């Protein structure tokens, strides 16, 4: 292309278009000189054009000879590495059009195509639940459903959903300058402002710059920053949870770890990592292979269950359970169906796959494969008769007790329940609760004064009624009161006490019973005597709360 432009500019400069190659040659000497110069210019232009045409033809022929199959292999290799197509084009020196042509010609599954296919197969109900709950980050959702960011946004748009980030952005956009300034008034720390507006620290600074507001708030980390090394060591060795320390000093876990690292103080987490590194892994693996119980191993090596699990996750040690799970995970549909087709019994199939019968039945349900040799059992082939099983169930024994007494597995127990069509209390309760609708229950609650009257009239036990309320999402007054009491903070109680409130005044103010008030005081370690409170201790508690 550059060569073509160069030729064009050159020919324009020499005005080859104005030369008439068909006219007669001049006879005069002056005219001959002009004609010679003109012919020289024309021949130079013609030579340049011819050279350019040859170069273009050679370039076309070289492109035609280029092997697309080799290029397809290189593209497929990079696609499998999940490399973006722009980077692939840049590395191979090809255009996006040629990339698309080769992908289509050789039917290469690009990451975008895989993402589109996965988007079509997404379980919308599960996706909606994950987005609305907000427990997973965007990256975790993309990884879970194996889709790209654009497909994720498309799913949100199609189902009228908003991610947590979108909701936060809307919330930030709806906060006016007046609301932000109002939240700053009377606030001592940045944390207080964030709690009032329901925003993060990062959003606080964004709004501060957006509204150009100069704020001078108290440093909420001042108490933590003033601690000496010996005080920090005492906190690290106090045995307290990380959450309680962070809540007391208004710091994040990252700030806690950073401060301890700067002061060369080894936290429990660091000590656990060092202990894990210093373990004799060969000896531990030998004990695992010798079938020593895990509880004994934890005691012998002085590690926690979490540390033991971390060693397994890191691949430092392996357990029979992990090996079994990995082996089962590697059994594909094709492998399982081939074994089933070439086997004559469950025992033979289990031996070929080297798995247990329970695992075989789980895989059978997972892949939905019907086994040809599996026949329905006759009634006399079960270890218990229908009458014996019904009698055992009516005796209010647990499933474990029934299985242990009759030397049967839980799988056999449920098989007999299904075969004999026995309705256990659990099945009866499930069928009974399925009969009640939310509207019917709500109407009964509004009609009666007490919940006891409702479940008595419906013929339900208190436990069944509670399960039904929980399923439908109705909260009783008792549940609402428990939630309200759980929100009463220590600082709120201390403030009322220091104002001179008596215990009865506190009960009236917070709308709680005397017994509940005493439990709250005991829970928050607030002293109380006949005259009121131990003033000095409560002043100290209030200062700590502040």
Short mmCIF file of C-alpha atoms in Angstrom, two decimals:
data_model
loop_
_atom_site.label_atom_id
_atom_site.label_comp_id
_atom_site.label_asym_id
_atom_site.label_seq_id
_atom_site.Cartn_x
_atom_site.Cartn_y
_atom_site.Cartn_z
CA UNK A 1 0.00 0.00 0.00
CA UNK A 2 2.84 2.36 0.90
CA UNK A 3 4.53 1.51 -2.40
CA UNK A 4 1.37 2.33 -4.34
CA UNK A 5 1.10 5.72 -2.63
CA UNK A 6 4.75 6.41 -3.36
CA UNK A 7 4.26 5.64 -7.06
CA UNK A 8 1.18 7.84 -7.22
CA UNK A 9 2.93 10.82 -5.64
CA UNK A 10 5.92 10.35 -7.95
CA UNK A 11 3.82 10.23 -11.11
CA UNK A 12 1.85 13.28 -10.02
CA UNK A 13 5.06 15.23 -9.51
CA UNK A 14 6.38 14.55 -13.00
CA UNK A 15 3.01 15.36 -14.65
CA UNK A 16 3.00 12.18 -16.75
CA UNK A 17 -0.68 12.67 -17.34
CA UNK A 18 0.03 15.76 -19.50
CA UNK A 19 2.33 13.86 -21.92
CA UNK A 20 0.82 12.91 -25.29
CA UNK A 21 2.75 9.86 -26.51
CA UNK A 22 0.93 9.91 -29.92
CA UNK A 23 2.04 13.35 -31.17
CA UNK A 24 4.72 13.93 -33.89
CA UNK A 25 8.31 14.66 -32.90
CA UNK A 26 9.37 18.34 -33.21
CA UNK A 27 11.76 19.40 -35.96
CA UNK A 28 13.41 22.46 -34.40
CA UNK A 29 16.45 22.16 -32.15
CA UNK A 30 14.71 23.76 -29.17
CA UNK A 31 11.71 21.56 -29.60
CA UNK A 32 14.00 18.50 -29.82
CA UNK A 33 15.61 19.38 -26.45
CA UNK A 34 12.19 19.75 -24.86
CA UNK A 35 11.06 16.47 -26.41
CA UNK A 36 14.16 14.63 -25.18
CA UNK A 37 13.58 15.84 -21.61
CA UNK A 38 9.91 14.90 -21.85
CA UNK A 39 10.71 11.40 -23.10
CA UNK A 40 13.31 10.92 -20.35
CA UNK A 41 10.73 11.85 -17.71
CA UNK A 42 8.11 9.59 -19.31
CA UNK A 43 10.50 6.60 -19.52
CA UNK A 44 11.48 7.08 -15.84
CA UNK A 45 7.83 7.16 -14.83
CA UNK A 46 7.03 4.08 -16.92
CA UNK A 47 9.99 2.20 -15.42
CA UNK A 48 8.84 3.07 -11.86
CA UNK A 49 5.27 1.96 -12.59
CA UNK A 50 6.48 -1.30 -14.13
CA UNK A 51 8.76 -1.98 -11.14
CA UNK A 52 5.87 -1.32 -8.72
CA UNK A 53 3.50 -3.65 -10.64
CA UNK A 54 6.13 -6.43 -10.57
CA UNK A 55 6.63 -5.92 -6.80
CA UNK A 56 2.88 -6.02 -6.16
CA UNK A 57 2.50 -9.18 -8.23
CA UNK A 58 5.40 -10.82 -6.38
CA UNK A 59 3.82 -9.84 -3.02
CA UNK A 60 0.49 -11.37 -4.12
CA UNK A 61 2.17 -14.57 -5.28
CA UNK A 62 4.07 -14.89 -1.97
CA UNK A 63 0.84 -14.44 -0.04
CA UNK A 64 -0.90 -17.02 -2.21
CA UNK A 65 1.88 -19.50 -1.47
CA UNK A 66 1.63 -18.90 2.33
CA UNK A 67 0.45 -22.04 4.15
CA UNK A 68 -2.78 -21.26 6.07
CA UNK A 69 -2.60 -24.60 7.86
CA UNK A 70 0.61 -23.60 9.66
CA UNK A 71 -0.97 -20.28 10.58
CA UNK A 72 -4.09 -22.09 11.86
CA UNK A 73 -1.92 -24.27 14.13
CA UNK A 74 -0.21 -21.17 15.55
CA UNK A 75 -3.56 -19.44 16.10
CA UNK A 76 -5.09 -22.52 17.77
CA UNK A 77 -2.09 -22.84 20.06
CA UNK A 78 -2.51 -19.25 21.27
CA UNK A 79 -6.30 -19.56 21.52
CA UNK A 80 -5.84 -22.54 23.88
CA UNK A 81 -3.60 -20.31 26.01
CA UNK A 82 -6.58 -17.89 26.25
CA UNK A 83 -4.64 -15.14 24.51
CA UNK A 84 -6.73 -12.16 23.21
CA UNK A 85 -7.20 -12.13 19.44
CA UNK A 86 -5.58 -8.67 19.09
CA UNK A 87 -2.41 -9.98 20.72
CA UNK A 88 -2.49 -13.05 18.44
CA UNK A 89 -2.74 -10.82 15.35
CA UNK A 90 0.10 -8.65 16.61
CA UNK A 91 2.40 -11.61 17.35
CA UNK A 92 1.74 -13.36 14.03
CA UNK A 93 1.71 -10.11 12.02
CA UNK A 94 -1.69 -10.69 10.45
CA UNK A 95 -4.83 -8.61 10.12
CA UNK A 96 -8.02 -9.26 12.06
CA UNK A 97 -9.77 -10.10 8.76
CA UNK A 98 -7.24 -12.85 7.98
CA UNK A 99 -7.53 -14.10 11.58
CA UNK A 100 -11.34 -14.40 11.26
CA UNK A 101 -10.99 -16.08 7.85
CA UNK A 102 -8.63 -18.78 9.18
CA UNK A 103 -10.68 -19.32 12.36
CA UNK A 104 -13.77 -19.88 10.21
CA UNK A 105 -11.94 -21.99 7.60
CA UNK A 106 -10.39 -24.41 10.12
CA UNK A 107 -13.31 -24.28 12.61
CA UNK A 108 -11.14 -23.09 15.51
CA UNK A 109 -13.08 -22.62 18.75
CA UNK A 110 -12.00 -19.14 19.88
CA UNK A 111 -12.46 -17.96 23.45
CA UNK A 112 -15.26 -15.63 22.32
CA UNK A 113 -17.18 -18.49 20.68
CA UNK A 114 -16.76 -20.68 23.77
CA UNK A 115 -17.96 -17.78 25.91
CA UNK A 116 -21.03 -17.31 23.69
CA UNK A 117 -21.88 -21.02 23.86
CA UNK A 118 -21.47 -21.04 27.65
CA UNK A 119 -23.71 -17.99 27.89
CA UNK A 120 -26.49 -19.88 26.08
CA UNK A 121 -26.11 -22.77 28.56
CA UNK A 122 -26.13 -20.64 31.74
CA UNK A 123 -28.75 -21.62 34.34
CA UNK A 124 -30.56 -18.26 34.57
CA UNK A 125 -32.09 -18.98 38.00
CA UNK A 126 -28.71 -19.77 39.55
CA UNK A 127 -27.15 -16.78 37.78
CA UNK A 128 -29.87 -14.45 39.11
CA UNK A 129 -29.37 -15.81 42.62
CA UNK A 130 -25.59 -15.28 42.50
CA UNK A 131 -25.96 -11.71 41.22
CA UNK A 132 -28.72 -10.71 43.66
CA UNK A 133 -27.02 -12.21 46.72
CA UNK A 134 -23.78 -10.37 45.89
CA UNK A 135 -21.61 -12.93 47.71
CA UNK A 136 -19.45 -13.61 44.64
CA UNK A 137 -17.25 -11.04 42.91
CA UNK A 138 -17.58 -10.42 39.16
CA UNK A 139 -14.39 -12.41 38.52
CA UNK A 140 -15.73 -15.37 40.51
CA UNK A 141 -19.01 -15.34 38.55
CA UNK A 142 -17.11 -15.20 35.22
CA UNK A 143 -14.98 -18.15 36.32
CA UNK A 144 -17.98 -20.13 37.63
CA UNK A 145 -19.95 -19.86 34.37
CA UNK A 146 -16.84 -19.68 32.11
CA UNK A 147 -18.03 -16.57 30.27
CA UNK A 148 -16.40 -13.30 29.24
CA UNK A 149 -17.09 -9.83 30.59
CA UNK A 150 -19.23 -8.80 27.59
CA UNK A 151 -21.33 -11.97 27.90
CA UNK A 152 -21.76 -11.23 31.61
CA UNK A 153 -23.01 -7.70 30.85
CA UNK A 154 -25.31 -9.13 28.17
CA UNK A 155 -26.86 -11.56 30.67
CA UNK A 156 -27.39 -8.73 33.15
CA UNK A 157 -29.10 -6.64 30.47
CA UNK A 158 -31.30 -9.50 29.18
CA UNK A 159 -32.56 -10.35 32.68
CA UNK A 160 -32.87 -6.74 33.98
CA UNK A 161 -30.26 -7.39 36.68
CA UNK A 162 -27.77 -5.05 38.28
CA UNK A 163 -24.47 -6.12 39.75
CA UNK A 164 -23.27 -4.96 43.15
CA UNK A 165 -20.93 -2.48 41.46
CA UNK A 166 -23.78 -1.04 39.37
CA UNK A 167 -25.94 -0.63 42.48
CA UNK A 168 -23.08 1.10 44.32
CA UNK A 169 -22.52 3.42 41.34
CA UNK A 170 -26.22 4.31 41.33
CA UNK A 171 -26.10 4.93 45.06
CA UNK A 172 -23.09 7.23 44.64
CA UNK A 173 -24.76 9.12 41.77
CA UNK A 174 -27.86 9.69 43.91
CA UNK A 175 -25.86 11.26 46.78
CA UNK A 176 -26.05 15.04 46.45
CA UNK A 177 -23.54 17.58 47.74
CA UNK A 178 -25.98 18.67 50.45
CA UNK A 179 -26.37 15.08 51.70
CA UNK A 180 -22.60 14.60 51.76
CA UNK A 181 -22.04 17.82 53.74
CA UNK A 182 -24.91 16.91 56.12
CA UNK A 183 -23.24 13.55 56.82
CA UNK A 184 -19.94 15.34 57.57
CA UNK A 185 -21.57 17.55 60.20
CA UNK A 186 -21.13 16.09 63.65
CA UNK A 187 -19.01 13.19 62.37
CA UNK A 188 -15.68 12.63 64.06
CA UNK A 189 -14.22 10.00 61.79
CA UNK A 190 -14.35 8.96 58.17
CA UNK A 191 -15.83 5.62 59.26
CA UNK A 192 -18.87 7.41 60.72
CA UNK A 193 -19.52 9.24 57.43
CA UNK A 194 -19.22 6.00 55.44
CA UNK A 195 -21.67 4.25 57.76
CA UNK A 196 -24.17 7.09 57.51
CA UNK A 197 -24.12 7.10 53.70
CA UNK A 198 -23.56 3.35 53.31
CA UNK A 199 -20.42 3.81 51.17
CA UNK A 200 -16.83 2.59 51.17
CA UNK A 201 -13.70 4.59 52.04
CA UNK A 202 -12.78 4.76 48.34
CA UNK A 203 -16.21 6.20 47.48
CA UNK A 204 -15.79 8.74 50.31
CA UNK A 205 -12.64 10.14 48.68
CA UNK A 206 -14.34 10.07 45.24
CA UNK A 207 -17.23 12.18 46.55
CA UNK A 208 -14.82 14.46 48.37
CA UNK A 209 -12.99 15.25 45.11
CA UNK A 210 -16.23 15.41 43.10
CA UNK A 211 -17.84 18.02 45.38
CA UNK A 212 -14.50 19.75 46.13
CA UNK A 213 -15.11 19.61 49.89
CA UNK A 214 -12.22 20.10 52.30
CA UNK A 215 -12.66 17.77 55.27
CA UNK A 216 -10.53 17.46 58.39
CA UNK A 217 -11.67 14.40 60.29
CA UNK A 218 -10.04 12.69 63.22
CA UNK A 219 -7.64 9.89 62.30
CA UNK A 220 -9.57 6.75 63.24
CA UNK A 221 -6.29 4.80 63.34
CA UNK A 222 -4.66 7.19 65.83
CA UNK A 223 -4.97 4.78 68.77
CA UNK A 224 -3.50 1.91 66.74
CA UNK A 225 -0.64 4.01 65.34
CA UNK A 226 0.38 5.12 68.85
CA UNK A 227 0.86 1.56 70.17
CA UNK A 228 4.43 0.59 71.07
CA UNK A 229 6.14 -2.60 69.91
CA UNK A 230 5.69 -4.28 73.31
CA UNK A 231 1.95 -3.43 73.27
CA UNK A 232 1.64 -4.83 69.74
CA UNK A 233 3.41 -8.04 70.85
CA UNK A 234 0.97 -8.34 73.77
CA UNK A 235 -1.99 -8.00 71.37
CA UNK A 236 -0.52 -10.58 68.96
CA UNK A 237 0.01 -13.09 71.80
CA UNK A 238 -3.31 -12.39 73.57
CA UNK A 239 -5.09 -15.22 71.76
CA UNK A 240 -7.85 -12.88 70.60
CA UNK A 241 -9.45 -13.27 67.19
CA UNK A 242 -8.32 -11.00 64.36
CA UNK A 243 -11.88 -9.68 63.95
CA UNK A 244 -12.14 -8.51 67.58
CA UNK A 245 -8.78 -6.69 67.35
CA UNK A 246 -9.72 -4.99 64.07
CA UNK A 247 -13.13 -3.95 65.46
CA UNK A 248 -11.60 -2.46 68.60
CA UNK A 249 -8.93 -0.38 66.83
CA UNK A 250 -10.97 0.37 63.64
CA UNK A 251 -8.39 -1.18 61.32
CA UNK A 252 -8.48 -3.68 58.46
CA UNK A 253 -6.82 -7.13 58.62
CA UNK A 254 -4.31 -5.96 55.97
CA UNK A 255 -3.31 -2.99 58.16
CA UNK A 256 -2.92 -5.33 61.13
CA UNK A 257 -0.66 -7.71 59.20
CA UNK A 258 1.37 -4.83 57.72
CA UNK A 259 1.96 -3.21 61.13
CA UNK A 260 3.07 -6.51 62.65
CA UNK A 261 5.36 -7.22 59.69
CA UNK A 262 7.01 -3.76 59.91
CA UNK A 263 7.70 -4.32 63.64
CA UNK A 264 9.01 -7.88 63.01
CA UNK A 265 6.25 -9.38 65.16
CA UNK A 266 5.18 -12.87 64.18
CA UNK A 267 1.41 -13.24 64.17
CA UNK A 268 -0.38 -16.55 64.68
CA UNK A 269 -0.83 -16.80 60.92
CA UNK A 270 2.91 -16.36 60.26
CA UNK A 271 3.77 -18.88 63.00
CA UNK A 272 1.32 -21.36 61.48
CA UNK A 273 2.98 -20.99 58.06
CA UNK A 274 6.44 -21.51 59.59
CA UNK A 275 5.22 -24.52 61.53
CA UNK A 276 3.75 -25.98 58.35
CA UNK A 277 7.06 -25.50 56.51
CA UNK A 278 9.08 -27.16 59.28
CA UNK A 279 6.91 -30.30 59.37
CA UNK A 280 8.44 -33.67 58.49
CA UNK A 281 6.14 -34.28 55.53
CA UNK A 282 7.58 -37.72 54.73
CA UNK A 283 6.88 -38.93 58.25
CA UNK A 284 3.36 -37.40 58.13
CA UNK A 285 2.65 -39.08 54.77
CA UNK A 286 3.88 -42.42 56.15
CA UNK A 287 1.50 -42.11 59.12
CA UNK A 288 -1.40 -41.27 56.76
CA UNK A 289 -0.61 -44.35 54.65
CA UNK A 290 -0.57 -46.42 57.86
CA UNK A 291 -4.27 -45.44 58.41
CA UNK A 292 -3.62 -43.52 61.65
CA UNK A 293 -6.75 -41.45 62.54
CA UNK A 294 -6.56 -37.75 61.66
CA UNK A 295 -7.28 -36.69 65.26
CA UNK A 296 -4.14 -38.55 66.41
CA UNK A 297 -2.09 -37.03 63.59
CA UNK A 298 -3.14 -33.49 64.53
CA UNK A 299 -2.13 -34.10 68.16
CA UNK A 300 1.15 -35.79 67.23
CA UNK A 301 2.33 -33.03 64.86
CA UNK A 302 0.73 -30.10 66.74
CA UNK A 303 -1.24 -28.74 63.79
CA UNK A 304 -4.85 -27.65 63.36
CA UNK A 305 -7.45 -29.12 61.03
CA UNK A 306 -7.15 -26.00 58.85
CA UNK A 307 -3.35 -26.45 58.56
CA UNK A 308 -3.83 -30.13 57.69
CA UNK A 309 -6.32 -29.24 54.96
CA UNK A 310 -3.95 -26.54 53.64
CA UNK A 311 -1.19 -29.15 53.28
CA UNK A 312 -3.59 -31.31 51.23
CA UNK A 313 -4.64 -28.36 49.04
CA UNK A 314 -1.02 -27.39 48.41
CA UNK A 315 -0.28 -30.95 47.31
CA UNK A 316 2.31 -31.46 50.06
CA UNK A 317 0.50 -34.59 51.28
CA UNK A 318 -2.20 -36.85 49.91
CA UNK A 319 -4.90 -38.82 51.69
CA UNK A 320 -6.85 -41.88 50.49
CA UNK A 321 -10.00 -39.72 50.41
CA UNK A 322 -8.34 -37.14 48.14
CA UNK A 323 -6.96 -39.84 45.85
CA UNK A 324 -10.41 -41.38 45.65
CA UNK A 325 -12.04 -38.02 44.83
CA UNK A 326 -9.44 -37.26 42.16
CA UNK A 327 -9.90 -40.70 40.64
CA UNK A 328 -13.69 -40.32 40.52
CA UNK A 329 -13.37 -36.79 39.08
CA UNK A 330 -11.30 -38.19 36.18
CA UNK A 331 -14.03 -40.69 35.20
CA UNK A 332 -15.76 -39.23 32.13
CA UNK A 333 -19.16 -40.02 30.66
CA UNK A 334 -17.56 -41.87 27.75
CA UNK A 335 -15.35 -43.98 30.03
CA UNK A 336 -18.23 -44.86 32.37
CA UNK A 337 -20.67 -45.72 29.55
CA UNK A 338 -18.07 -47.99 27.86
CA UNK A 339 -17.42 -49.88 31.10
CA UNK A 340 -21.17 -50.29 31.73
CA UNK A 341 -21.72 -51.53 28.16
CA UNK A 342 -18.94 -54.15 28.50
CA UNK A 343 -19.88 -55.37 32.00
CA UNK A 344 -22.45 -57.89 33.18
CA UNK A 345 -22.76 -56.83 36.84
CA UNK A 346 -22.18 -53.92 39.18
CA UNK A 347 -19.34 -55.81 40.86
CA UNK A 348 -17.52 -56.28 37.54
CA UNK A 349 -17.95 -52.60 36.61
CA UNK A 350 -16.64 -51.50 40.03
CA UNK A 351 -13.57 -53.72 39.62
CA UNK A 352 -12.82 -52.28 36.18
CA UNK A 353 -13.14 -48.69 37.44
CA UNK A 354 -11.60 -49.53 40.84
CA UNK A 355 -14.41 -47.80 42.75
CA UNK A 356 -16.93 -48.74 45.42
CA UNK A 357 -20.57 -49.63 44.81
CA UNK A 358 -21.72 -46.36 46.40
CA UNK A 359 -19.50 -44.38 44.00
CA UNK A 360 -20.82 -46.44 41.07
CA UNK A 361 -24.43 -45.57 41.97
CA UNK A 362 -23.51 -41.88 42.35
CA UNK A 363 -21.91 -41.87 38.89
CA UNK A 364 -24.94 -43.72 37.50
CA UNK A 365 -27.23 -40.94 38.76
CA UNK A 366 -24.79 -38.21 37.70
CA UNK A 367 -24.50 -39.39 34.07
CA UNK A 368 -28.11 -40.65 33.85
CA UNK A 369 -27.10 -44.03 32.39
CA UNK A 370 -29.49 -46.97 32.68
CA UNK A 371 -27.79 -50.23 33.64
CA UNK A 372 -29.10 -53.23 31.67
CA UNK A 373 -28.30 -55.86 34.28
CA UNK A 374 -29.91 -53.97 37.16
CA UNK A 375 -33.22 -55.65 37.97
CA UNK A 376 -35.85 -54.62 40.48
CA UNK A 377 -35.52 -56.55 43.70
CA UNK A 378 -38.20 -58.92 44.90
CA UNK A 379 -39.88 -58.25 48.26
CA UNK A 380 -38.31 -61.35 49.84
CA UNK A 381 -34.79 -60.19 48.88
CA UNK A 382 -34.87 -57.23 51.27
CA UNK A 383 -33.43 -57.77 54.78
CA UNK A 384 -36.60 -56.41 56.47
CA UNK A 385 -40.29 -56.90 55.79
CA UNK A 386 -42.69 -53.99 55.45
CA UNK A 387 -44.21 -54.62 58.91
CA UNK A 388 -40.78 -54.77 60.58
CA UNK A 389 -39.68 -51.53 58.95
CA UNK A 390 -42.93 -49.71 59.83
CA UNK A 391 -42.66 -50.89 63.43
CA UNK A 392 -39.05 -49.66 63.65
CA UNK A 393 -40.07 -46.25 62.25
CA UNK A 394 -43.03 -45.93 64.67
CA UNK A 395 -40.73 -46.64 67.63
CA UNK A 396 -39.24 -43.13 67.07
CA UNK A 397 -35.76 -44.53 66.51
CA UNK A 398 -33.30 -42.58 64.39
CA UNK A 399 -32.22 -43.82 60.95
CA UNK A 400 -28.74 -44.61 62.29
CA UNK A 401 -30.21 -46.70 65.11
CA UNK A 402 -32.49 -48.65 62.70
CA UNK A 403 -29.57 -49.32 60.33
CA UNK A 404 -27.24 -50.39 63.15
CA UNK A 405 -29.78 -52.75 64.76
CA UNK A 406 -30.64 -54.46 61.46
CA UNK A 407 -27.12 -54.35 60.01
CA UNK A 408 -28.13 -52.44 56.87
CA UNK A 409 -26.82 -49.33 55.12
CA UNK A 410 -28.73 -46.05 54.81
CA UNK A 411 -28.92 -46.63 51.06
CA UNK A 412 -30.73 -49.94 51.71
CA UNK A 413 -33.01 -48.18 54.23
CA UNK A 414 -34.15 -45.62 51.63
CA UNK A 415 -34.48 -48.34 48.98
CA UNK A 416 -36.89 -50.23 51.25
CA UNK A 417 -38.81 -47.04 52.07
CA UNK A 418 -39.25 -46.43 48.34
CA UNK A 419 -40.13 -50.05 47.52
CA UNK A 420 -42.66 -50.48 50.34
CA UNK A 421 -44.04 -46.93 49.76
CA UNK A 422 -43.84 -46.12 53.48
CA UNK A 423 -44.47 -42.50 54.44
CA UNK A 424 -42.01 -41.58 57.18
CA UNK A 425 -42.73 -38.60 59.50
CA UNK A 426 -40.34 -36.52 57.42
CA UNK A 427 -42.17 -37.36 54.16
CA UNK A 428 -45.54 -36.77 55.82
CA UNK A 429 -44.40 -33.36 57.11
CA UNK A 430 -43.07 -32.39 53.68
CA UNK A 431 -46.35 -33.36 51.98
CA UNK A 432 -48.40 -31.62 54.69
CA UNK A 433 -46.47 -28.34 54.45
CA UNK A 434 -46.73 -28.37 50.65
CA UNK A 435 -50.50 -27.97 51.00
CA UNK A 436 -50.29 -24.50 52.57
CA UNK A 437 -49.90 -21.38 50.47
CA UNK A 438 -48.47 -18.05 51.62
CA UNK A 439 -51.85 -16.29 51.22
CA UNK A 440 -53.67 -18.93 53.27
CA UNK A 441 -51.13 -18.75 56.09
CA UNK A 442 -51.06 -14.94 56.08
CA UNK A 443 -54.86 -14.85 56.33
CA UNK A 444 -54.81 -17.20 59.33
CA UNK A 445 -52.12 -15.12 61.09
CA UNK A 446 -54.11 -11.90 60.63
CA UNK A 447 -57.28 -13.57 61.91
CA UNK A 448 -55.76 -15.07 65.10
CA UNK A 449 -54.19 -13.22 68.01
CA UNK A 450 -51.49 -15.78 68.83
CA UNK A 451 -49.37 -18.03 66.63
CA UNK A 452 -50.29 -20.95 68.90
CA UNK A 453 -53.91 -20.63 67.81
CA UNK A 454 -52.85 -20.65 64.15
CA UNK A 455 -50.83 -23.89 64.18
CA UNK A 456 -53.37 -25.62 66.46
CA UNK A 457 -56.18 -24.86 64.03
CA UNK A 458 -54.07 -25.96 61.05
CA UNK A 459 -53.18 -29.22 62.83
CA UNK A 460 -49.44 -28.52 62.83
CA UNK A 461 -46.83 -28.93 65.53
CA UNK A 462 -44.84 -25.91 66.63
CA UNK A 463 -41.76 -27.22 64.82
CA UNK A 464 -43.71 -27.80 61.58
CA UNK A 465 -45.23 -24.33 61.85
CA UNK A 466 -41.78 -22.76 62.35
CA UNK A 467 -40.43 -24.60 59.27
CA UNK A 468 -43.41 -23.35 57.25
CA UNK A 469 -42.90 -19.73 58.37
CA UNK A 470 -39.21 -19.90 57.50
CA UNK A 471 -39.94 -21.37 54.06
CA UNK A 472 -42.49 -18.69 53.22
CA UNK A 473 -40.39 -15.89 54.77
CA UNK A 474 -42.74 -14.67 57.52
CA UNK A 475 -41.15 -13.48 60.76
CA UNK A 476 -42.90 -13.80 64.11
CA UNK A 477 -42.88 -11.01 66.68
CA UNK A 478 -40.50 -13.11 68.77
CA UNK A 479 -38.05 -13.40 65.86
CA UNK A 480 -38.26 -9.68 65.12
CA UNK A 481 -37.65 -8.90 68.81
CA UNK A 482 -34.60 -11.19 68.86
CA UNK A 483 -33.18 -9.42 65.81
CA UNK A 484 -33.86 -6.01 67.38
CA UNK A 485 -32.16 -7.01 70.67
CA UNK A 486 -29.14 -8.33 68.76
CA UNK A 487 -28.65 -4.83 67.26
CA UNK A 488 -28.35 -3.14 70.70
CA UNK A 489 -24.68 -2.19 71.02
CA UNK A 490 -22.56 -1.81 74.11
CA UNK A 491 -22.05 1.92 73.50
CA UNK A 492 -25.81 2.52 73.46
CA UNK A 493 -26.20 0.86 76.87
CA UNK A 494 -23.23 2.75 78.36
CA UNK A 495 -24.58 6.08 77.11
CA UNK A 496 -27.93 5.48 78.85
CA UNK A 497 -26.24 4.35 82.07
CA UNK A 498 -23.97 7.41 82.23
CA UNK A 499 -27.01 9.63 81.73
CA UNK A 500 -28.30 8.29 85.05
CA UNK A 501 -30.89 5.85 83.72
CA UNK A 502 -31.97 3.11 86.10
CA UNK A 503 -32.40 -0.47 84.92
CA UNK A 504 -36.17 0.01 84.60
CA UNK A 505 -35.62 3.23 82.62
CA UNK A 506 -33.32 1.34 80.22
CA UNK A 507 -35.97 -1.37 79.78
CA UNK A 508 -38.62 1.26 78.94
CA UNK A 509 -36.28 3.17 76.62
CA UNK A 510 -35.18 0.11 74.63
CA UNK A 511 -38.53 -1.72 74.96
CA UNK A 512 -36.99 -4.86 76.46
CA UNK A 513 -37.71 -7.00 79.51
CA UNK A 514 -35.80 -6.87 82.78
CA UNK A 515 -34.30 -10.31 82.17
CA UNK A 516 -33.18 -9.30 78.64
CA UNK A 517 -31.56 -6.15 80.03
CA UNK A 518 -29.57 -8.13 82.60
CA UNK A 519 -28.44 -10.58 79.91
CA UNK A 520 -27.24 -7.69 77.72
CA UNK A 521 -25.31 -6.13 80.62
CA UNK A 522 -23.70 -9.47 81.37
CA UNK A 523 -22.93 -10.07 77.68
CA UNK A 524 -21.13 -6.70 77.33
CA UNK A 525 -19.37 -7.00 80.77
CA UNK A 526 -21.03 -3.85 82.16
CA UNK A 527 -20.96 -3.70 85.97
CA UNK A 528 -24.10 -2.81 87.92
CA UNK A 529 -24.80 -2.40 91.63
CA UNK A 530 -27.73 -1.45 93.82
CA UNK A 531 -27.28 2.29 93.30
CA UNK A 532 -26.72 2.12 89.58
CA UNK A 533 -23.27 1.48 88.11
CA UNK A 534 -19.60 1.43 88.94
CA UNK A 535 -18.98 4.81 87.39
CA UNK A 536 -15.21 4.64 86.81
CA UNK A 537 -15.29 1.30 85.03
CA UNK A 538 -18.16 2.31 82.78
CA UNK A 539 -16.43 5.62 81.93
CA UNK A 540 -13.42 3.54 80.89
CA UNK A 541 -15.68 1.24 78.81
CA UNK A 542 -17.27 4.22 77.10
CA UNK A 543 -13.85 5.68 76.25
CA UNK A 544 -12.82 2.34 74.75
CA UNK A 545 -16.02 2.29 72.69
CA UNK A 546 -15.27 5.78 71.40
#
